[in-house]
PDB file of C-alpha atoms in Angstrom:
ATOM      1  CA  UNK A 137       0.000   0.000   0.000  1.00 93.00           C
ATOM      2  CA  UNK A 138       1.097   3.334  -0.893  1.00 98.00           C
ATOM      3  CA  UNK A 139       0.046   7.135   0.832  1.00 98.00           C
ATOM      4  CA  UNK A 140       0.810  10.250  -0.628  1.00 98.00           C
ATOM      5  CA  UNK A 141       0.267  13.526   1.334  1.00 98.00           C
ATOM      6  CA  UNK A 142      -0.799  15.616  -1.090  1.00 98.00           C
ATOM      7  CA  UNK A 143      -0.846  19.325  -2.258  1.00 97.00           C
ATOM      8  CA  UNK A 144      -2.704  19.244  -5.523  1.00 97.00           C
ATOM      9  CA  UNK A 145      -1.466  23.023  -5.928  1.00 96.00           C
ATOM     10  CA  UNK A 146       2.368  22.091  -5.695  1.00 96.00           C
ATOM     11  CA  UNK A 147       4.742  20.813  -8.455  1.00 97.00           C
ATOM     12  CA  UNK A 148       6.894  18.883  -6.333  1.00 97.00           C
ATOM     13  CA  UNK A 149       3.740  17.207  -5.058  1.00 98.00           C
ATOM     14  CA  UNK A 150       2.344  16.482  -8.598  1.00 98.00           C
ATOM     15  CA  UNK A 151       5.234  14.990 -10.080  1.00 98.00           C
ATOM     16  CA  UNK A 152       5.556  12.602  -7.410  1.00 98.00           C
ATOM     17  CA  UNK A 153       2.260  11.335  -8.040  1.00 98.00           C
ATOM     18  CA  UNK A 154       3.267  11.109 -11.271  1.00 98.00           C
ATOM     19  CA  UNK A 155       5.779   9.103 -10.603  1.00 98.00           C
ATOM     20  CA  UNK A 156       4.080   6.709  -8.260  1.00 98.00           C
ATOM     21  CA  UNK A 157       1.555   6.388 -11.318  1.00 98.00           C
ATOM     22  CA  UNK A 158       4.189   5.311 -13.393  1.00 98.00           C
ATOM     23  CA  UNK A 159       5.115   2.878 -11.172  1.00 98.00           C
ATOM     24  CA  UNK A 160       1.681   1.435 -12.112  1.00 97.00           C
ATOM     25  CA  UNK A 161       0.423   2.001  -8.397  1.00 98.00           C
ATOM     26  CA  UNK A 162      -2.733   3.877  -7.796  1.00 98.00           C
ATOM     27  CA  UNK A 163      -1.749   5.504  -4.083  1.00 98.00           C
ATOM     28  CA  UNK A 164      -4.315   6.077  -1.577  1.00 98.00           C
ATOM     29  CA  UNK A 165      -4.037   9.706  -2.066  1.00 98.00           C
ATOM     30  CA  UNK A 166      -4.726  12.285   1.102  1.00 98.00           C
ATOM     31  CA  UNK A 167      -5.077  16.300   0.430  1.00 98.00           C
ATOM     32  CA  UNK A 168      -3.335  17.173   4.057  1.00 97.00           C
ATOM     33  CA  UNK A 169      -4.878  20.436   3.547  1.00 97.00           C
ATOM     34  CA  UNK A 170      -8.284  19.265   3.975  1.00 97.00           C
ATOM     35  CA  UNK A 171      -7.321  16.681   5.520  1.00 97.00           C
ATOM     36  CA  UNK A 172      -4.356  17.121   7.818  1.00 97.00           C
ATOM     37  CA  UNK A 173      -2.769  13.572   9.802  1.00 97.00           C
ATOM     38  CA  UNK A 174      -3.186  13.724  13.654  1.00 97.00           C
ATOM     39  CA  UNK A 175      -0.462  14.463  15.681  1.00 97.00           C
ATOM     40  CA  UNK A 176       0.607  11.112  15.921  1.00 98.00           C
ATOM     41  CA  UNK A 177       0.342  10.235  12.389  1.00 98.00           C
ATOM     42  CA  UNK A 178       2.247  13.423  11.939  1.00 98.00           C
ATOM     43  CA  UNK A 179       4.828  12.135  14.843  1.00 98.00           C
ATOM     44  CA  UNK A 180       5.136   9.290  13.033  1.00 98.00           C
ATOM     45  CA  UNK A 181       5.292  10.302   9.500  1.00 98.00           C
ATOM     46  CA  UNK A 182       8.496  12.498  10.598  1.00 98.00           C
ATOM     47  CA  UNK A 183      10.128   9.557  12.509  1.00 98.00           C
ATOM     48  CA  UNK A 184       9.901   7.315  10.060  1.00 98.00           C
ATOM     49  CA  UNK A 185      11.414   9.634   7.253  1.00 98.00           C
ATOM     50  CA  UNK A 186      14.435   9.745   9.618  1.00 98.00           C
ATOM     51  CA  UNK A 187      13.775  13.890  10.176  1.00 98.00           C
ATOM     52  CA  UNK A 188      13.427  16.526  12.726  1.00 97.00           C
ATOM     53  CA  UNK A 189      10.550  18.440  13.090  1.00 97.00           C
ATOM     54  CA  UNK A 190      11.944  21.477  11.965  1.00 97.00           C
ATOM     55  CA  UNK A 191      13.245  19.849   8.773  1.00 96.00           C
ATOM     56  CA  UNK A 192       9.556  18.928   7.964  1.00 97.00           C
ATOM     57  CA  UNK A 193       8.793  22.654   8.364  1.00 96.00           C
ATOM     58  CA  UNK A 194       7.546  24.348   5.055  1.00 96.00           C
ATOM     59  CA  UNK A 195       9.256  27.636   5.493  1.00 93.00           C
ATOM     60  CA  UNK A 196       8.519  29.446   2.333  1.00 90.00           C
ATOM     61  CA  UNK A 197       4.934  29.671   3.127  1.00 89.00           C
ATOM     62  CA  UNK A 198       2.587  32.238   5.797  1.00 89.00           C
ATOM     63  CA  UNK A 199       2.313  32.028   8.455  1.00 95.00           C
ATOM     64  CA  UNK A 200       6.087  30.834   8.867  1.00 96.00           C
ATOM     65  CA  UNK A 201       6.975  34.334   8.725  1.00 93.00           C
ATOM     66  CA  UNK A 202       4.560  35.558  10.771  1.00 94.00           C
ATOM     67  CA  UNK A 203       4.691  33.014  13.586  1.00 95.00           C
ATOM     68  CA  UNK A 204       8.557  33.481  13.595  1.00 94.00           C
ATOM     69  CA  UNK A 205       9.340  29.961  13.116  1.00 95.00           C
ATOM     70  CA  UNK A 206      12.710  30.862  11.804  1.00 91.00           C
ATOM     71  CA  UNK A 207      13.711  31.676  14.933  1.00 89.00           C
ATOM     72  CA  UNK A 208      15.327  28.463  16.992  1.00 89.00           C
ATOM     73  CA  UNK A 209      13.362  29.246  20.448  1.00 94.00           C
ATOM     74  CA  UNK A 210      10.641  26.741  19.759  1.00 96.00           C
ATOM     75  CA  UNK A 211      10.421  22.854  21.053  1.00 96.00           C
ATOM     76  CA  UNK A 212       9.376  19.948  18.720  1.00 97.00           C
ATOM     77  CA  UNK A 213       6.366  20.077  20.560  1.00 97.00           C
ATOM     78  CA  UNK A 214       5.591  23.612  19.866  1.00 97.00           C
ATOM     79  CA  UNK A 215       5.995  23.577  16.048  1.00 97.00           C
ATOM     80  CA  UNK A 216       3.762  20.716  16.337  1.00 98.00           C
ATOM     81  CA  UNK A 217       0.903  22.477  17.544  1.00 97.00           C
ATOM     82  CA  UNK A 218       1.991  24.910  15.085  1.00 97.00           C
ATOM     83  CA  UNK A 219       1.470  22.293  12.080  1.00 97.00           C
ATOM     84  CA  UNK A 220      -1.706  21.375  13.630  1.00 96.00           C
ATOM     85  CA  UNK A 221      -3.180  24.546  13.653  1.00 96.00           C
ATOM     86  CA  UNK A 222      -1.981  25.587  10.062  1.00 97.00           C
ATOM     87  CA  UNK A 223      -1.531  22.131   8.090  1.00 97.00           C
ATOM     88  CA  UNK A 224       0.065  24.354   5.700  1.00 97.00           C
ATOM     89  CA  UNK A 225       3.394  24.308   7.256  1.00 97.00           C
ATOM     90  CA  UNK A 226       3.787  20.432   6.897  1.00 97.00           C
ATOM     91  CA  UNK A 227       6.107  19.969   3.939  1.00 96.00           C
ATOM     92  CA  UNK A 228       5.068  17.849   1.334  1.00 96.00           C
ATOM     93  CA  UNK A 229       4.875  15.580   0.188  1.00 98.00           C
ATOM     94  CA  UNK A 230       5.090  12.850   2.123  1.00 98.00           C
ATOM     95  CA  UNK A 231       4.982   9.304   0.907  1.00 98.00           C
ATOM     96  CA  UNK A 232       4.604   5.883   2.753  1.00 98.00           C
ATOM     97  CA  UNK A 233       5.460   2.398   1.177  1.00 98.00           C
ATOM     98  CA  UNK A 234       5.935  -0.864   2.157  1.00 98.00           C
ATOM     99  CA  UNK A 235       9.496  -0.064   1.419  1.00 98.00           C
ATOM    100  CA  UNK A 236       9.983   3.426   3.850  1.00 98.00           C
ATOM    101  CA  UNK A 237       8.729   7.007   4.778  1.00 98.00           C
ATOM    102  CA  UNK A 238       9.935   9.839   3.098  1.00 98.00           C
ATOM    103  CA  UNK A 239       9.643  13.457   2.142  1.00 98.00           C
ATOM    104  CA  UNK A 240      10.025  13.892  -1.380  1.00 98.00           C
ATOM    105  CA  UNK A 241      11.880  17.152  -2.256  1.00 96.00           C
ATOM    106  CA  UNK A 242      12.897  16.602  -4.684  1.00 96.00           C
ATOM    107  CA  UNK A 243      10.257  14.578  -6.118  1.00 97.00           C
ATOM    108  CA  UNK A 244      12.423  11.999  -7.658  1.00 97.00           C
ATOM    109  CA  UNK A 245      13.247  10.890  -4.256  1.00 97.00           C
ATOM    110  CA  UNK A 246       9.798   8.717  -4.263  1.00 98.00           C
ATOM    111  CA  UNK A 247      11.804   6.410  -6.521  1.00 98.00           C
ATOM    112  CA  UNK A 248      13.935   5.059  -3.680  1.00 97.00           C
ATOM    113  CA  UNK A 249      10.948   3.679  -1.605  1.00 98.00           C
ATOM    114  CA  UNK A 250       8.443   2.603  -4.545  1.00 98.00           C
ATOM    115  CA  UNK A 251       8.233  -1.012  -4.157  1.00 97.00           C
ATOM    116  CA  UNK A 252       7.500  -1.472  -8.217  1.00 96.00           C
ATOM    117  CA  UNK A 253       9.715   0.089 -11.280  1.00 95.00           C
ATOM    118  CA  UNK A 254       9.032   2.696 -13.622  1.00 97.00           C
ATOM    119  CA  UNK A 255       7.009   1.572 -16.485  1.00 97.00           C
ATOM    120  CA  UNK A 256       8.609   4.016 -18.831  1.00 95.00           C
ATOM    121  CA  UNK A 257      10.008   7.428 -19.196  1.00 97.00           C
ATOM    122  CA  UNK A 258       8.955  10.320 -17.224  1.00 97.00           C
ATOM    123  CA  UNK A 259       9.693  13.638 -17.204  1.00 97.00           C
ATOM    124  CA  UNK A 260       8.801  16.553 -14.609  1.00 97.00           C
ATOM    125  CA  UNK A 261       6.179  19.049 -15.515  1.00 97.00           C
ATOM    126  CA  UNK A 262       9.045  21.459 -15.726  1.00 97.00           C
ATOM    127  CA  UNK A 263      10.481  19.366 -18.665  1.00 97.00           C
ATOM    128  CA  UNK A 264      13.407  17.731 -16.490  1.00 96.00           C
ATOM    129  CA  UNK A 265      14.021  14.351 -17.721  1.00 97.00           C
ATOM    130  CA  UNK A 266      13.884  11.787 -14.470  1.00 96.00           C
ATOM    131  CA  UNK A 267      13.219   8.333 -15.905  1.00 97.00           C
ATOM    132  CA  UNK A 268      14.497   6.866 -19.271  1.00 96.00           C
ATOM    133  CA  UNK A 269      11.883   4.973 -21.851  1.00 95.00           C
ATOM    134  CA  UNK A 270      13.947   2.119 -20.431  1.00 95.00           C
ATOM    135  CA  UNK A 271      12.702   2.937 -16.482  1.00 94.00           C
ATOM    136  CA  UNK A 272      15.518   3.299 -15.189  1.00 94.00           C
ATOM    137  CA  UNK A 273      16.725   6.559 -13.129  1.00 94.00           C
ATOM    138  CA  UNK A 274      18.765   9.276 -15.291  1.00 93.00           C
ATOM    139  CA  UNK A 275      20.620  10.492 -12.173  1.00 77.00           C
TER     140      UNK A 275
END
């Protein structure tokens, strides 16, 4: 089974459901916007990716600015209730697989975890070449 967090809105977000979907796998596909994880799930999602809290920040994004969240005065619990109460600042997106958690930025970082290959060549919506017709990697 495969979960994307999703920002239908964000590039980096699209292309790596693009990816997954040439893979051949149809994710299980969650808006975090409208539907935002639970602090654990969130806990967990961040864990598993092997990251800190603050690396899962978004930080080019309100109300990062406005909260101050660039400054280093706030616990891991803190910025937590901050993701909570603006789901916004969760960086996406974040995939699960049966082969690992990650946060894909860039996108083609979805490739290490997807537990099927690349059915042929894919390129970003940008034009960057990712995937050969072959399915294998470029770099």
């Amino acid at each position: 089974m495969t979960t994307i967090y999703h920002n239908p809105a964000c590039g980096t977000s699209r292309n790596t459901l693009a990816m997954i979907r040439n893979a051949g796998i149809e994710p299980t596909v969650i808006e975090y916007l409208q539907t935002p994880p639970d602090r654990a799930t969130l806990v967990k999602l961040i864990a598993d990716a092997g990251l800190t809290v603050r690396a899962a920040l978004r930080d080019k994004c309100e109300p990062y600015e406005t909260l101050g969240l660039k400054e280093d005065r706030f616990s891991d619990e803190e910025l937590l209730d901050f993701i909570g109460q603006h789901p916004i600042l969760m960086n996406r997106p974040f995939v699960v697989t049966e082969r690992g958690t990650r946060l894909c930025r860039p996108s083609e970082v979805v490739l290490d975890i997807l537990p099927a290959a690349q059915q042929g060549a894919f390129s970003k919506e940008d034009g960057e070449a990712v995937v050969g017709a072959d399915g294998q990697r470029l770099k």
